[in-house]
CSV table of C-alpha atoms in Angstrom, one decimal:
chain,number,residue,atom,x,y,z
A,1,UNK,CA,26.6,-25.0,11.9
A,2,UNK,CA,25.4,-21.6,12.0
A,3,UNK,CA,21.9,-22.6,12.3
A,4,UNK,CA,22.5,-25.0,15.2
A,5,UNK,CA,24.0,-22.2,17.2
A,6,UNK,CA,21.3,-20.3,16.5
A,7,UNK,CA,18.8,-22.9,17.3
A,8,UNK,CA,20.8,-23.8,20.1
A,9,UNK,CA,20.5,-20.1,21.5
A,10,UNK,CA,17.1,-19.7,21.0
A,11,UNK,CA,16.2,-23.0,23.1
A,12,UNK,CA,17.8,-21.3,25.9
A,13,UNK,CA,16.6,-17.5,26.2
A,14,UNK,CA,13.6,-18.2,23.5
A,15,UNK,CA,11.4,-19.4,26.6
A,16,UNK,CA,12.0,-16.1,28.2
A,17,UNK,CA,11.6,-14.0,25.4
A,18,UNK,CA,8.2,-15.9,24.2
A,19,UNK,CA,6.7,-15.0,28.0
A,20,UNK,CA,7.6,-11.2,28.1
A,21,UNK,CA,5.8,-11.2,24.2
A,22,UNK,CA,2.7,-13.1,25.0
A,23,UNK,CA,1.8,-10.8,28.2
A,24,UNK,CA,2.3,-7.4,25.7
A,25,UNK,CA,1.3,-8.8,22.6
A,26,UNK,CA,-0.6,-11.8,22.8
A,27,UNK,CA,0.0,-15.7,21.1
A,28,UNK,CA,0.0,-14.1,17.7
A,29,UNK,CA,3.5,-12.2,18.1
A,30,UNK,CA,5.0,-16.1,19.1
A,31,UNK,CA,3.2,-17.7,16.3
A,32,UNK,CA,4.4,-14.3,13.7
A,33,UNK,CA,8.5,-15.1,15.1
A,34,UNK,CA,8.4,-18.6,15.0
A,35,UNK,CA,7.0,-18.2,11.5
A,36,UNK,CA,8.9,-15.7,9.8
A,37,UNK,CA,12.4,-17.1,11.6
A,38,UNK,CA,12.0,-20.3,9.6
A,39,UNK,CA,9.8,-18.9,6.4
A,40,UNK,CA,10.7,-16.0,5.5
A,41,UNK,CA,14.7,-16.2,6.6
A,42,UNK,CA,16.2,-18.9,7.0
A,43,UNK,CA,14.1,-22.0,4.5
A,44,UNK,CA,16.6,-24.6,5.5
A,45,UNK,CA,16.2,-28.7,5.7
A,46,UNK,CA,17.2,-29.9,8.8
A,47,UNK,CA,16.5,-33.8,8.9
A,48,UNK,CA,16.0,-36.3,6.5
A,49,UNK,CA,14.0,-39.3,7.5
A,50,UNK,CA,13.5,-41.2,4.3
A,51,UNK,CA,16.3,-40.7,1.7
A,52,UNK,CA,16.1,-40.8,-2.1
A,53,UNK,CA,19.1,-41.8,-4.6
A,54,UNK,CA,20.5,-38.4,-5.9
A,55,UNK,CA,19.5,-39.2,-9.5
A,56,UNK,CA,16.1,-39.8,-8.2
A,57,UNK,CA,13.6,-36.5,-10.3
A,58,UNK,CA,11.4,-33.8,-8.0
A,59,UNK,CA,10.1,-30.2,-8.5
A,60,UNK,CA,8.2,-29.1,-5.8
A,61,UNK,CA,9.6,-30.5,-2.8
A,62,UNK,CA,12.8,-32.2,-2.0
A,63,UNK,CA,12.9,-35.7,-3.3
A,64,UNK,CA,13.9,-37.2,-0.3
A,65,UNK,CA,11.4,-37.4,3.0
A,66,UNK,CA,12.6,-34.7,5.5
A,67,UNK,CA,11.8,-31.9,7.6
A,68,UNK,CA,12.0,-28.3,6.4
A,69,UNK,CA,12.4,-25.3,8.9
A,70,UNK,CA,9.6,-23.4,6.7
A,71,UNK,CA,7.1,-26.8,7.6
A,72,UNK,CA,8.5,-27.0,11.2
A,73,UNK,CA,7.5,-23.0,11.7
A,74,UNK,CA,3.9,-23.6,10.5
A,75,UNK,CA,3.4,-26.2,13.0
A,76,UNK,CA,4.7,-24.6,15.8
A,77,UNK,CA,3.0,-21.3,14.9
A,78,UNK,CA,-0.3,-23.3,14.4
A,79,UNK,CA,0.3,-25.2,18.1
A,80,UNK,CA,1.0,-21.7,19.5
A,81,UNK,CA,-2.4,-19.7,18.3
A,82,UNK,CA,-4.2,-23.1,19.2
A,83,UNK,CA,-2.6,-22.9,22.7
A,84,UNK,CA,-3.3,-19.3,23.2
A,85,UNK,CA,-6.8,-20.0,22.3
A,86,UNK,CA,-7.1,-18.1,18.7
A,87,UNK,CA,-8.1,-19.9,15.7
A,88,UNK,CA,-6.8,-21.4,12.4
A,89,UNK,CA,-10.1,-20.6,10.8
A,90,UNK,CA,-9.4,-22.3,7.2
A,91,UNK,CA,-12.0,-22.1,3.8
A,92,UNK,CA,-14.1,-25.0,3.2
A,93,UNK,CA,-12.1,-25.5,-0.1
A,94,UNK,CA,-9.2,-26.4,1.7
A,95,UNK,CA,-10.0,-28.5,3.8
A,96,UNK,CA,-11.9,-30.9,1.3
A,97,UNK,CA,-8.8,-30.8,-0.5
A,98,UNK,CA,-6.8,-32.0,2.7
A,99,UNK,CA,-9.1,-34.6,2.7
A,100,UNK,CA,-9.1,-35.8,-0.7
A,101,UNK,CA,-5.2,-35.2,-1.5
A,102,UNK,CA,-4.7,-37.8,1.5
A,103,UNK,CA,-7.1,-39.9,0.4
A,104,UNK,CA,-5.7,-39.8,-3.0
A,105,UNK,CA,-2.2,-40.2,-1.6
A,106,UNK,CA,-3.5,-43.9,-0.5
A,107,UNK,CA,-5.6,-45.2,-3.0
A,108,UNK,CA,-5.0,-43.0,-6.0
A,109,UNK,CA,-1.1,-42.8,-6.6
A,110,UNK,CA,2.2,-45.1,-5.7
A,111,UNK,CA,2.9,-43.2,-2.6
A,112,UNK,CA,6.9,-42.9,-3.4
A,113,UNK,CA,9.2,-41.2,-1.1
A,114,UNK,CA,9.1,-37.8,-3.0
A,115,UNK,CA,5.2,-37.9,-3.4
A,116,UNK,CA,5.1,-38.1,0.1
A,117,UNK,CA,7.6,-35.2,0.6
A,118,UNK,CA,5.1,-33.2,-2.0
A,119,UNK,CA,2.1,-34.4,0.1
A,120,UNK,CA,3.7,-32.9,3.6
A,121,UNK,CA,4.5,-29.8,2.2
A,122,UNK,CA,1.2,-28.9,0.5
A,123,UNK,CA,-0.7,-29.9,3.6
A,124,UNK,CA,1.7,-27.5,5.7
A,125,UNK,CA,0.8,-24.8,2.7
A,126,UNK,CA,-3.1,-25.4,4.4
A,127,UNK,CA,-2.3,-25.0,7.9
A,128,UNK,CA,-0.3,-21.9,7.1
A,129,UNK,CA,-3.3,-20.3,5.4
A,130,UNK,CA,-5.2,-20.9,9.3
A,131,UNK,CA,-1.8,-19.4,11.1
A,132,UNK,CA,-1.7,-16.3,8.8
A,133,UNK,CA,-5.9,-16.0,9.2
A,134,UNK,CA,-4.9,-15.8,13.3
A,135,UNK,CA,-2.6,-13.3,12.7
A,136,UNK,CA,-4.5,-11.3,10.6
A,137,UNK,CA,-7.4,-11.3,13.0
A,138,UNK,CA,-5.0,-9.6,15.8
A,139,UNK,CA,-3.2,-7.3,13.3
A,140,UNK,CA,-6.1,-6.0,11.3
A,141,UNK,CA,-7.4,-5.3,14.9
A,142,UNK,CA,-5.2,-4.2,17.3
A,143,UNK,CA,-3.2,-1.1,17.4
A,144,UNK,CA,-0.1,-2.8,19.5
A,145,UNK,CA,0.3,-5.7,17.6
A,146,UNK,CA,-0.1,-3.9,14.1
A,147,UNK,CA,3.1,-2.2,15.3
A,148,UNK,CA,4.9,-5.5,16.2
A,149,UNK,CA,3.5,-7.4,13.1
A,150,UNK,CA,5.2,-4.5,10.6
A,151,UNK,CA,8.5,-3.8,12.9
A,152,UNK,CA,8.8,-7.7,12.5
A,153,UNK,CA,8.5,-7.6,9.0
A,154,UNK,CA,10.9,-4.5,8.4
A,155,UNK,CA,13.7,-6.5,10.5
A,156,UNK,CA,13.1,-9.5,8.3
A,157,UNK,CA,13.4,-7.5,4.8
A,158,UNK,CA,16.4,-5.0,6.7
A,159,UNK,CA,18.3,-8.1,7.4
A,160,UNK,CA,17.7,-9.6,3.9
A,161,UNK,CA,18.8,-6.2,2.5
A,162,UNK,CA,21.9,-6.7,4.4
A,163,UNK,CA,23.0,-9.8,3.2
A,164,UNK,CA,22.0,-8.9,-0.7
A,165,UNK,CA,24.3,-5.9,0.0
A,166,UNK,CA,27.7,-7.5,1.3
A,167,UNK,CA,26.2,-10.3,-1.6
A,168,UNK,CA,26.7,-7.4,-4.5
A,169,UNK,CA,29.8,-5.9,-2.8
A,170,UNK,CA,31.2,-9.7,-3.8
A,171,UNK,CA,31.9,-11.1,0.5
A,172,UNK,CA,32.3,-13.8,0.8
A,173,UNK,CA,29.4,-15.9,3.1
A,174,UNK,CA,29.0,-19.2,5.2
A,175,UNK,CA,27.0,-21.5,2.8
A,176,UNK,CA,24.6,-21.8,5.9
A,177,UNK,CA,23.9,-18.3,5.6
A,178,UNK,CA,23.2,-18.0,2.2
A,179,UNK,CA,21.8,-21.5,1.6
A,180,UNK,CA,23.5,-22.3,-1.4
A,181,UNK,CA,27.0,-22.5,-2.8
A,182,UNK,CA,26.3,-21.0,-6.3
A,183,UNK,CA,27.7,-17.9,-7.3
A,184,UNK,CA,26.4,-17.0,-10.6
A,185,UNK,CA,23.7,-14.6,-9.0
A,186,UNK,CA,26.1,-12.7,-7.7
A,187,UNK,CA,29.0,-12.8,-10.6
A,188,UNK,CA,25.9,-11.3,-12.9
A,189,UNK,CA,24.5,-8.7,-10.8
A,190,UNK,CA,21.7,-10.4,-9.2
A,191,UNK,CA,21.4,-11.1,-5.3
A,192,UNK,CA,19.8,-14.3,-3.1
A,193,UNK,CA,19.9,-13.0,0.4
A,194,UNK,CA,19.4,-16.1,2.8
A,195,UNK,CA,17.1,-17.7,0.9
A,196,UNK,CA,19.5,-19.4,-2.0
A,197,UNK,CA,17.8,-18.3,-5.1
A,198,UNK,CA,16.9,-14.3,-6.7
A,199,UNK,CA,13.1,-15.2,-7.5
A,200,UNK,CA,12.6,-17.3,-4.6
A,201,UNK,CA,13.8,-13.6,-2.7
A,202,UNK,CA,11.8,-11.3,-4.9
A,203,UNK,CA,8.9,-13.7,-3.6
A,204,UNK,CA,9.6,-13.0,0.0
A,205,UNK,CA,9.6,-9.5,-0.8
A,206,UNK,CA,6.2,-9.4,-2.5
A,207,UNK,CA,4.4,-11.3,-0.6
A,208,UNK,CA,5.7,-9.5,2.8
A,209,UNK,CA,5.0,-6.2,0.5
A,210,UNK,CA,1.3,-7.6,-0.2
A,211,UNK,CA,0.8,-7.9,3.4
A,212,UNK,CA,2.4,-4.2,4.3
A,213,UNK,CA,0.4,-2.3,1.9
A,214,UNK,CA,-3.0,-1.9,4.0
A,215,UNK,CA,-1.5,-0.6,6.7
A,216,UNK,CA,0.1,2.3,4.9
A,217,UNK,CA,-3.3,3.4,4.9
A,218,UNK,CA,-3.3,3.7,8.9
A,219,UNK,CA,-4.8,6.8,10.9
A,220,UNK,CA,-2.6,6.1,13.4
A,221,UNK,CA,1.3,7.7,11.5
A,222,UNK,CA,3.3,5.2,13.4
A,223,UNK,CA,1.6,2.4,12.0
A,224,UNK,CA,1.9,3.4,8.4
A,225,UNK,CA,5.3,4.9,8.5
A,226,UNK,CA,6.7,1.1,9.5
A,227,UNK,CA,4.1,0.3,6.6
A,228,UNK,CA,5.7,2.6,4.3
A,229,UNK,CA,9.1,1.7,5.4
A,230,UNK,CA,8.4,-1.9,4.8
A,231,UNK,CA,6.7,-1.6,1.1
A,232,UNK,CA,10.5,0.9,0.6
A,233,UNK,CA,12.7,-2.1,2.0
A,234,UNK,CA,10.6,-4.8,0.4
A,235,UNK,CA,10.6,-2.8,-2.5
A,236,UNK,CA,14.8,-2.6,-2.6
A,237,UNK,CA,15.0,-5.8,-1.9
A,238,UNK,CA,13.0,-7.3,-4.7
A,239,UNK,CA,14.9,-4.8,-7.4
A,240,UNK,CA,18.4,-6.0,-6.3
A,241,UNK,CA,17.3,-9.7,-7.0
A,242,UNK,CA,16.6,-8.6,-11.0
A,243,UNK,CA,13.5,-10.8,-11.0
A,244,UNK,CA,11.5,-10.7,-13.9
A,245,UNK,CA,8.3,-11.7,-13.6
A,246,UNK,CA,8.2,-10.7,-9.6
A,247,UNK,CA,10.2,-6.9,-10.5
A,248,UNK,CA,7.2,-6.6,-12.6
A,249,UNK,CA,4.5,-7.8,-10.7
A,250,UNK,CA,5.8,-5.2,-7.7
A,251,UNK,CA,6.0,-2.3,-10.2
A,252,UNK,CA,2.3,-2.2,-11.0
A,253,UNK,CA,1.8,-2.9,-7.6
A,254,UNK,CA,3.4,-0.1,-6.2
A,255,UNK,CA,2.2,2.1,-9.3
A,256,UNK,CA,-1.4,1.3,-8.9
A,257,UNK,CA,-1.3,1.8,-5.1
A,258,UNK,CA,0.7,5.0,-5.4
A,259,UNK,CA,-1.2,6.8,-7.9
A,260,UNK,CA,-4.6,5.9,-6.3
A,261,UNK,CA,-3.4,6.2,-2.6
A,262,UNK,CA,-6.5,7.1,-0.1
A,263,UNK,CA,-6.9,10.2,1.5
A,264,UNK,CA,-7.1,14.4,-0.1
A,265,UNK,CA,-4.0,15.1,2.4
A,266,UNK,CA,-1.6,12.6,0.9
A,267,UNK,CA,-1.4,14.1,-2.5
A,268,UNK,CA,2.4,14.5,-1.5
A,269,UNK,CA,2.8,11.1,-0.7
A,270,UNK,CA,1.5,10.5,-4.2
A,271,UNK,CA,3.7,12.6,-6.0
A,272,UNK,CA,7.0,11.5,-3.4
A,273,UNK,CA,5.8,8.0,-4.0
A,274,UNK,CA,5.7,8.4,-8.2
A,275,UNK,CA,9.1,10.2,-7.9
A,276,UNK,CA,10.6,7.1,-6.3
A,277,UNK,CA,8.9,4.8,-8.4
A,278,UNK,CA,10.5,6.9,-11.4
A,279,UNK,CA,14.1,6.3,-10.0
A,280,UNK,CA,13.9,3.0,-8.7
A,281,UNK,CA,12.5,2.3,-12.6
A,282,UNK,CA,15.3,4.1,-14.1
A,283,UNK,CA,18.3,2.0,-11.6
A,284,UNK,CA,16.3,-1.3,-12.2
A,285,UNK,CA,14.5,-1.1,-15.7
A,286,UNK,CA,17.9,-1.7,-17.6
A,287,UNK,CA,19.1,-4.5,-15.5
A,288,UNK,CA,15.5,-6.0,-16.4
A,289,UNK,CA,15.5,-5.1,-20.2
A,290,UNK,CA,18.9,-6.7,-20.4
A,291,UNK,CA,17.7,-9.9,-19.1
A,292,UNK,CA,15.3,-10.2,-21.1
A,293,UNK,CA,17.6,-9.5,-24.3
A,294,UNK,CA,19.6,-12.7,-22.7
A,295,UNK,CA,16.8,-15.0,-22.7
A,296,UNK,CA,14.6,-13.2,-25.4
A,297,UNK,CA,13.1,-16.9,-26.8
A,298,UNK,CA,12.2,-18.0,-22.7
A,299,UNK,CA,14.8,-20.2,-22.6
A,300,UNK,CA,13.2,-24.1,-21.8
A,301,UNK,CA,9.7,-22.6,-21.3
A,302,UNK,CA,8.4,-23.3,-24.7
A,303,UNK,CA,9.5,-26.6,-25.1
A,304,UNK,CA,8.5,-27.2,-21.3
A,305,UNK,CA,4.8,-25.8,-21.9
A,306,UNK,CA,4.0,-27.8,-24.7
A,307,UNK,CA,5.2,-31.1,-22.8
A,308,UNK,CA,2.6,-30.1,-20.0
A,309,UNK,CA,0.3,-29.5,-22.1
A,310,UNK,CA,0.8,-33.1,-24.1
A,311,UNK,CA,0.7,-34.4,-20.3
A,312,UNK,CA,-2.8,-32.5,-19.1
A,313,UNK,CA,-3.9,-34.0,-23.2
A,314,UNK,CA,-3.5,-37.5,-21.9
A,315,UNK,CA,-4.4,-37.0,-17.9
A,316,UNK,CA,-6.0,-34.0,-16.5
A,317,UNK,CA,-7.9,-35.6,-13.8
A,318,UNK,CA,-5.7,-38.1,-11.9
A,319,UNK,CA,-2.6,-36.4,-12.2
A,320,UNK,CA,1.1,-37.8,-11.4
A,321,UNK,CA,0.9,-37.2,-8.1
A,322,UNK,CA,2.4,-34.5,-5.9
A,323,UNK,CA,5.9,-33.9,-6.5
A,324,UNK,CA,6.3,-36.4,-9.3
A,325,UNK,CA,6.1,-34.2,-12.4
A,326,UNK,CA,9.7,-34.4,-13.5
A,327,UNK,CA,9.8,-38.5,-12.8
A,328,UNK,CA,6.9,-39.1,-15.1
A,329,UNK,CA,6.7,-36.6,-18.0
A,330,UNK,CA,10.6,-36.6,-17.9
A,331,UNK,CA,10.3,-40.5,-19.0
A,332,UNK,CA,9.0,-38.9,-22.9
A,333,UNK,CA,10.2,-35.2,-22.7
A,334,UNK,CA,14.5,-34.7,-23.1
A,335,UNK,CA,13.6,-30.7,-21.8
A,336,UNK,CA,11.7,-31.4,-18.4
A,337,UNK,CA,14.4,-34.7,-18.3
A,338,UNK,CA,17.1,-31.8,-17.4
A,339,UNK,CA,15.0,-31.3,-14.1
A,340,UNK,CA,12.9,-28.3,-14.7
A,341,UNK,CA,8.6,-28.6,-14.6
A,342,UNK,CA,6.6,-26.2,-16.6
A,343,UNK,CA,6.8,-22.5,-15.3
A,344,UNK,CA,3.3,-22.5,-14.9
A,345,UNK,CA,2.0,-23.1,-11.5
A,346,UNK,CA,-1.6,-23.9,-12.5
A,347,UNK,CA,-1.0,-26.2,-15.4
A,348,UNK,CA,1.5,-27.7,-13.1
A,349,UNK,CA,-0.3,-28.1,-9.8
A,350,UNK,CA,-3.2,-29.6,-12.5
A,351,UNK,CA,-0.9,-31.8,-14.3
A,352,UNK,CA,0.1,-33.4,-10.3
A,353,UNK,CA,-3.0,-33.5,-8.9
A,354,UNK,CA,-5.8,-33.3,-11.6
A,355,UNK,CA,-8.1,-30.6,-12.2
A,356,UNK,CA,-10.4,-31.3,-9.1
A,357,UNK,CA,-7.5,-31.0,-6.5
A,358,UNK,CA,-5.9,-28.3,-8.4
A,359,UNK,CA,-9.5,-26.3,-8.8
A,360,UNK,CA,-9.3,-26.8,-4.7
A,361,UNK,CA,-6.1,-25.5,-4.3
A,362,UNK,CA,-6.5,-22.3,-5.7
A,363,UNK,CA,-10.1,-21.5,-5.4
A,364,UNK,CA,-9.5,-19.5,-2.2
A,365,UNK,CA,-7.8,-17.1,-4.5
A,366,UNK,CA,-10.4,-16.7,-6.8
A,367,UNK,CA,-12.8,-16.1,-3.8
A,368,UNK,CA,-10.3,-13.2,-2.1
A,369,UNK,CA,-10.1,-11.9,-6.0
A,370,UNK,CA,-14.0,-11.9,-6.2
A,371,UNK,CA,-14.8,-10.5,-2.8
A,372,UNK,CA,-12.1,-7.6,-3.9
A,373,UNK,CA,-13.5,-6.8,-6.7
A,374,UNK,CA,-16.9,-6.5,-5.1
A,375,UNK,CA,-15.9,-4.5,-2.1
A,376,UNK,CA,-13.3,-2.1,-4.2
A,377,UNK,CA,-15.7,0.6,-3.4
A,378,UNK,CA,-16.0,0.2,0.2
A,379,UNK,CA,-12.5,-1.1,0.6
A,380,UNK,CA,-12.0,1.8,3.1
A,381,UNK,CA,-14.1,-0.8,5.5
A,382,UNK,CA,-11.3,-3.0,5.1
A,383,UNK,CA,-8.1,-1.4,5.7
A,384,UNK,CA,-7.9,-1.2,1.7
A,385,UNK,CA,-6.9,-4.7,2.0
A,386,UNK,CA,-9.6,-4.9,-1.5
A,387,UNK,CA,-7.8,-2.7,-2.8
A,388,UNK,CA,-3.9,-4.4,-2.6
A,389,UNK,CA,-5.5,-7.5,-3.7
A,390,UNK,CA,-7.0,-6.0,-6.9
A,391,UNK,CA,-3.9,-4.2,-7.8
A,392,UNK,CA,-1.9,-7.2,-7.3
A,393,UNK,CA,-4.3,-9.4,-9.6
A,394,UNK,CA,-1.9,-8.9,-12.6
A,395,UNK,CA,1.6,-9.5,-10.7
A,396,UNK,CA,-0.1,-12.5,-9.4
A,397,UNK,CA,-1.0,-13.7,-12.9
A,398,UNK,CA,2.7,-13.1,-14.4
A,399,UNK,CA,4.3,-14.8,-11.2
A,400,UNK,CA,2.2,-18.0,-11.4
A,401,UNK,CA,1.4,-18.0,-15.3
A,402,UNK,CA,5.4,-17.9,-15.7
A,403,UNK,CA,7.1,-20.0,-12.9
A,404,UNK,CA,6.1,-22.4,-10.2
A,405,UNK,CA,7.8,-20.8,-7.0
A,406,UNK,CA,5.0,-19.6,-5.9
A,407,UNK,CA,4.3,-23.5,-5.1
A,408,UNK,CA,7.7,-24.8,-4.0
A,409,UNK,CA,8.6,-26.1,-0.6
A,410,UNK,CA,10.3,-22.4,-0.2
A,411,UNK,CA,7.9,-20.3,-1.0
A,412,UNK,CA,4.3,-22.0,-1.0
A,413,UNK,CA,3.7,-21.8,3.3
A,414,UNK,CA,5.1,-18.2,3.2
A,415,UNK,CA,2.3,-17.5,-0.1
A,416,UNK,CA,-0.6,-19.3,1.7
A,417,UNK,CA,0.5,-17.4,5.1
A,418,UNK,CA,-0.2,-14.3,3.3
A,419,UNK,CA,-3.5,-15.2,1.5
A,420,UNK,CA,-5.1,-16.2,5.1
A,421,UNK,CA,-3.5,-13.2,6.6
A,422,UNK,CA,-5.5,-10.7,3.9
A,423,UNK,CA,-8.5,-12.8,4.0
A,424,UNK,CA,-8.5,-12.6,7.8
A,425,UNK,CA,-10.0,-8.5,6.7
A,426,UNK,CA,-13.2,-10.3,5.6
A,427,UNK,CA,-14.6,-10.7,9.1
A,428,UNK,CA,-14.1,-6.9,9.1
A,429,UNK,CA,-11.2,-4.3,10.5
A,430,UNK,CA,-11.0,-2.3,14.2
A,431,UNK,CA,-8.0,-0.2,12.8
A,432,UNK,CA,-9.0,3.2,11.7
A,433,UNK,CA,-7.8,4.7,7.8
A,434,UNK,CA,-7.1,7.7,6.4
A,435,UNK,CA,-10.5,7.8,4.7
A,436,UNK,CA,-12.2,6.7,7.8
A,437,UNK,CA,-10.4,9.7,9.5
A,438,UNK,CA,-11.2,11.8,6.6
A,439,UNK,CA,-14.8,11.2,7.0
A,440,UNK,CA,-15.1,11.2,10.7
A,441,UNK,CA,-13.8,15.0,10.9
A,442,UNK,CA,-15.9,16.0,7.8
A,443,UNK,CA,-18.7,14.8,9.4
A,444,UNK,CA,-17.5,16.5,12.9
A,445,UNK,CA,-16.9,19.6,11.3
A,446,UNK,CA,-20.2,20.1,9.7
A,447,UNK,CA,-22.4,19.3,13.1
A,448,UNK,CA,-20.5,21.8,14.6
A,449,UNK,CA,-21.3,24.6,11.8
A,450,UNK,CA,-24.9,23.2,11.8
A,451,UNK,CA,-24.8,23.9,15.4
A,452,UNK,CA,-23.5,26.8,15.6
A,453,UNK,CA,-25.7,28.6,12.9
């Protein structure tokens, strides 16, 4: 009910507001609302066009045939920046695996109702990358917007914060709100926000973090204080959740970015930024340690692993087919019967779509990895952007070498926004950095001693 008021309001004053935005910001502040209202807040399924039996097995997208906010947002966004004449400029990887996965989806596998709710959200994950490539383009560029993209971002992760807040303090919230009507998370300490589950939060916060971090790096100090506010509010957020693997993955993150952080003049920031760091440790490391003493053998993950891997033994290059893990390798496994996949989301994506398509997938990753590595010296050029990709290389590892999230209907067009949005750097930054600056003045300073001896 909740979100039909809201939709309901927005139809009427959203016209309005999407006007006055478009003449100060340009299409990309639309495309950035739309998306983050439905991907990064409120994940919700709103229509179900081809329904499944309830017993009826699925993993990375609902097993009935429906329409997700998160998928509706990607569209719209993508009809927005194609309307305002920007483009979803996508790697060639991606879309040959468009290509192939609906090819496959004909001739290849049974084409059941949940395949084909796995096949709709992986092709949204692709149009997502091009929407977040558009955005890039205008944020990495463009002093105004870079403002709007971060204060947009902030509001997101301050409203999350609120929820997890009145979620630890034990209010109770509209099931609408919070998208689910467990309670365990918040009985034990943990918090969801509005996305319904504490990892699938902690992965909002990193990958809204990932995207924040190259602007802390900004000339301009209003530009990297909304950076810095957003890496300290995405930060929060992602400790109250008690994630794991994604607490983790943000810690050496944030450590590696803070301890190497561009610029002579900033060596307070460095030492302000360990001292935090240090606390936030000290509040969160317990709560972590004493998860981990609750599930110190991994819980199902063993026993799931080795059924994936007696699955990829037997079929590594067809695959099950997209969302139908669970139906087929539950038929001979009892653990991945009780409706989890392997926490793995390469072996996992493999064991649905076979190595090629998987190999697809993923391979823009390995090329923004690669072209990181390679411009880590000159990642000044880029906004740094190098830079928060290398230092996120291990967090990446643990989040997708130890769940499958990271691939879900909730999390996978928010993840592929992201990658698109810090490849967008590639075709090179207008904003000016801190070592830029730096530079500039040195080299300013000593033509004016040159010219005045």
């Amino acid at each position: 009910m909740l979100l039909i008021v809201a939709l309901i309001v927005l139809l009427i004053v959203g016209p309005f507001i999407a006007i006055a935005l478009n003449r100060r910001y340009g299409f990309a502040a639309n495309a950035l609302l739309v998306f983050l209202f439905g991907a990064a807040l409120f994940p919700r399924t709103i229509a179900t066009f081809v329904r499944s039996p309830e017993s009826t097995p699925y993993d990375i997208a609902p097993a009935s045939l429906g329409l997700q906010t998160q998928i509706l947002v990607i569209v719209v966004a993508a009809i927005i920046v194609v309307v305002g004449q920007g483009r979803l400029k996508l790697p060639v990887p991606l879309i040959v695996f468009a290509l192939l996965l609906t090819v496959a989806m004909f001739t290849t596998w049974q084409g059941t109702v949940p395949q084909w709710s796995g096949y709709v959200v992986l092709l949204s994950a692709v149009l997502a990358f091009g929407v977040g490539w558009a955005v890039g383009r205008q944020a990495f560029n463009q002093a105004r917007f870079a403002r709007f993209f971060l204060a947009a971002i902030l509001v997101v992760l301050v409203l999350q914060l609120g929820v997890a807040v009145l979620q630890l303090a034990g209010v109770s919230l509209p099931t609408g709100l919070v998208n689910s009507e467990r309670t365990l998370e918040q009985t034990v300490g943990r918090v969801s926000g509005t996305i319904g589950h504490p990892a699938n939060l902690s992965k909002v916060a990193f990958a809204l973090m990932l995207m924040s971090l190259p602007f802390t790096t900004a000339a301009q100090k209003q530009i990297s204080r909304l950076a810095f506010a957003c890496v300290a509010a995405a930060a929060l957020v992602g400790g109250l959740t008690v994630s794991r693997a994604n607490l983790i993955a943000m810690a050496i993150l944030l450590a590696a970015w803070i301890l190497t952080f561009p610029g002579r003049a900033r060596v307070g920031t460095r030492i302000g930024g360990a001292v935090v760091l240090l606390g936030a440790a000290g509040v969160f490391g317990p709560l972590v340690l004493e998860r981990f003493e609750d599930d110190s053998q991994g819980g199902l993950r063993p026993l799931l692993l080795t059924a994936a891997l007696r699955q990829l033994n037997s079929d590594f290059l067809i695959g099950t087919g997209p969302n139908a893990y669970i139906a087929v390798v539950g038929k001979v496994d009892a653990a991945t019967a009780s409706g989890y996949p392997v926490h793995n989301a390469f072996l996992l994506m493999t064991a649905e779509l076979g190595i090629f398509l998987a190999s697809l997938f993923f391979l823009p990753l390995v090329v923004l990895i690669v072209w990181s590595i390679a411009r880590f010296f000159r990642s000044s050029e880029y906004m740094h952007a190098p830079r928060a990709i290398v230092y996120a290389i291990p967090g990446m590892g643990i989040i997708l070498l130890t769940g499958w999230g990271m691939i879900s209907v909730l999390i996978v067009g928010l993840w592929m926004f992201t990658l698109g949005f810090i490849w967008s750097a590639r075709a090179g930054v207008g904003l000016e950095t801190v070592s830029s600056a730096e530079r500039a003045s040195n080299t300013s300073s000593k033509l004016g001693l040159a010219t005045t001896r």
